[in-house]
Amino acid sequence: MSMLEIRGLNVNYGDFHAIQDVSMDVEANSVVSLIGANGAGKSTLINAICGVNKIRSGSVTFLGHDITKQKTSKIVSLGLTSSPEGSHCFEKMTIQDNLLQGAYLCRSGKERRKRLDEIYELFPVLKEKSKQLATYLSGGQRQMLAIGRAMMTQPKLLICDEISLGLAPVVIKDIYVQLEKVREKGITLVIVDQDVNRSLTNSDYTYVMLEGRIVMAGESKKMNIDEVNDAYFGINLEKKEA
Amino acid sequence: MLQYLVQGILLGGLYAIIGIGMSMVFGIMRLTNLAHGDLMILSAYLALTFCDLLGGNLLLATLFTIIAMVIIGFLIQAFLVNHVLSKGAEPALLVTFGISVFLANLLHNIFSADYQSLPNSLTNTQVISTDLVSISAIYLFSFVVAILMIVGLHFLMQRTNFGRSIRATSDDDMAAGLTGVNTKRAYVYAMMLSMAVTAVSGVLIGSTYTFNASMGSSYLIIAFGVVVIGGMGSLIGTLLGGIVLGVAQLLGSYFLGTGVQLLVAYLVLLVVLATRPNGLLARATRK
Amino acid sequence: MKFDGQTLAGNTGFKVGKKVLLVVVLLLLALLPMFPNSAYLVSTVTLIMIYMALGQMWNLLGGYAGLLSLGMQAFIGIGGYSLAVFSIDAGLNIFVAVFLGGVISVLFGLVVSPALFKMTGVYFAIGTWVVAEALMIFFSNWSVVDYAKGIMIRSVYFLTGEQIYYIAVLLGVISVLVVYLLMRSKTGLALMAIRDNPAAAESMGVKIFSTKLKCYMIACFFTGITGGVAYINLAYITPSASISTQWTIAMTFMVIIGGIGTMEGPIIGSIIYVALTQYLYNFPGISMTILGAIAVAAIMVVPNGIMGTIHNKTGFELLSPRRIMPPDWKKLLGVERAKEQVEAAGDKASKKE
């Protein structure tokens, strides 16, 4: 059984059928890429998995628990969280408070401190600015803060939504280096990105979304970049298995 | 003049307490609780009732009042406000308006329109009594309680895991959910906390002044004034807001007579609303 | 997204039916005092008409212009006191006095609007309320209106209940007509655009401030006039009763229970409100408690009110402020909002020609 199993998922966004019959699997200790153009429904899907968006039909199973209709807080306590699109830092709180808030479910202050030190080790820049308000961070730093905060929940599966949106290539490279370290800690990753090439080289498995559907899926290494590009832009609409 | 100034500042403490509960609820869930004044008057009546039942022990009555108000806060938030919060600011505003009408008239039916007051030994005691200035014990007591509550709540909000989660929820509820906070429950806790403070404010108001069921709305305007002048959601600001309003009111009564003292306070509030809608303490407005 | 003649044609039979219904209602209103034993009904409908006029104005602000005001009672006080002071102290005709009340309401609205319009949403709601409360204290300390003592409005004593009834019916019908015509004018279109997307509306040349101010002025005027008519009916005025939140409560609840942002909402709401308060007349105080409970329940269960819910479910509207809109407009808007905005811009441009 996979760590995360999504079967026949349908999500409405208002009256708009945003996610249509999506099925996905995420194996433990793997890195899965989810790619697609703007408006393909990636964030809607992620938010539905995390319990932020209401699911109309279908099921989501995480580590054997049915989390289809669970509250976000419950899902997080099971070990699944995301760093959302647009990072959603707590603007009026300090960096340190942002991170400590990530460990909200941890009852021991000592343990929270320990996790904080680990994050500071991973993202030294956050330590330098620990007393500043999140609102003064740069785009890349915000992304790191969001990932750091998500890691403070000690997730088994971490979903990074729109990891590269609006960031300079240098910064993106830096973040991918750090994500590799996250993976080494034994955390399963789902990375949402818009760059086909980068996604294929940095993941074990790739899903391509188009207009609310999964139109292509396969092992990243075996996928043909031209075919992925076609699927990404909807040039050839038949579903393919690489 | 000095007497009025000193009394205005001390009255500000009392006003700050009235404002704290409202400020918290606004700061955390962006809800303007139009029933705040009536809930405060309800607390005063509850304290009066408990006091009668307990043979005049006001301290114990206050404790019971706090417990009762916390339960009421839970009911209001869990069963009413939480269901309409996601529908925008106005439905939630109107729900609290409905609660306000309901409570004010209910209290009127139960307790009649007669003015009541809580038996408090501090009410008629003077701490300082000179020719120049005299300070009533109850005002000083209220002022001290206000400062203690503000410091206490500030500590709770800034230094504890609970307080941090509440701040996080008010900042970005979706992200707070992704750190494991049950945001609806956080709102319930916030309302319960606010009602505990409201209970204290009701007891203090009931001990300082006479009250009746129809006075909720004037206290609501005071609470709103305190919160607006001090900056919505700012705890320290409420003290400033209370003092500004208290001093404005008493200077108004000094210069223009007691009949229009509240008018002066209202005008100050309107000027602040129109010119500094984010409060006097707010830095340059961020868009 | 174009709705051509077909949508219209399909509704024609329905439309004729609606017109017949409207005519019947108006005829009944005109003939009501001539029925035997109708005295009680006449006085009840007088109240309904007065409250309906208030509700229409409150709905114009809260439902259409996005200006949630909790302070319209200020204008009832101004209207009522204008009637009293101008007709008694200045000896003017009562109708002139009532009209002056409307004019003074507009002037007062103009004076406070620069400050009020700096506030938005909840701040506006409370700001208007504070203005009303301040005015109440001012009136209570003002010699011209005889302080808080109250004035017996003797100048209206010569009117019969029947005459007051016709004044109220005229006012009620005019208030509906004014809001209806306003909503079908360019202003109405602008208001809907502002409500749906203020930024987009503004970028297309809708002047948000002046559009909202126009609505506020209209509401001030008619609320002032209604205040005058209400006190023709009551004949005794005090500051605390005229500038009282009781009026706001009535307006808010009528509109919310009836359906905020619908033409029929205030009509249904005023009937329910007056019927309920009349029914509970023997239990003073309780009626308001029950009204409070009903309003809370209404917001929880049917947030769009009675008419809003009926409209969403069946598409039925007696007085549609929109020219052509299918019942499932929300759905269509959700999917093709962008498309529609482009078209709205086109429509606007073509209308200017």
CSV table of C-alpha atoms in Angstrom, one decimal, chain A residues 103-112 115, chain B residues 161-162 180:
chain,number,residue,atom,x,y,z
A,103,ALA,CA,5.5,22.7,16.4
A,104,TYR,CA,2.1,23.7,17.8
A,105,LEU,CA,1.0,20.1,18.3
A,106,CYS,CA,4.2,19.2,20.2
A,107,ARG,CA,3.4,19.7,23.9
A,108,SER,CA,7.0,19.8,25.2
A,109,GLY,CA,8.8,23.2,25.1
A,110,LYS,CA,12.1,21.4,25.1
A,111,GLU,CA,11.2,19.3,22.1
A,112,ARG,CA,10.0,22.4,20.2
A,115,ARG,CA,13.2,21.0,16.3
B,161,ASN,CA,1.9,28.0,22.8
B,162,PHE,CA,-1.8,28.7,23.2
B,180,GLY,CA,-2.3,21.6,13.3
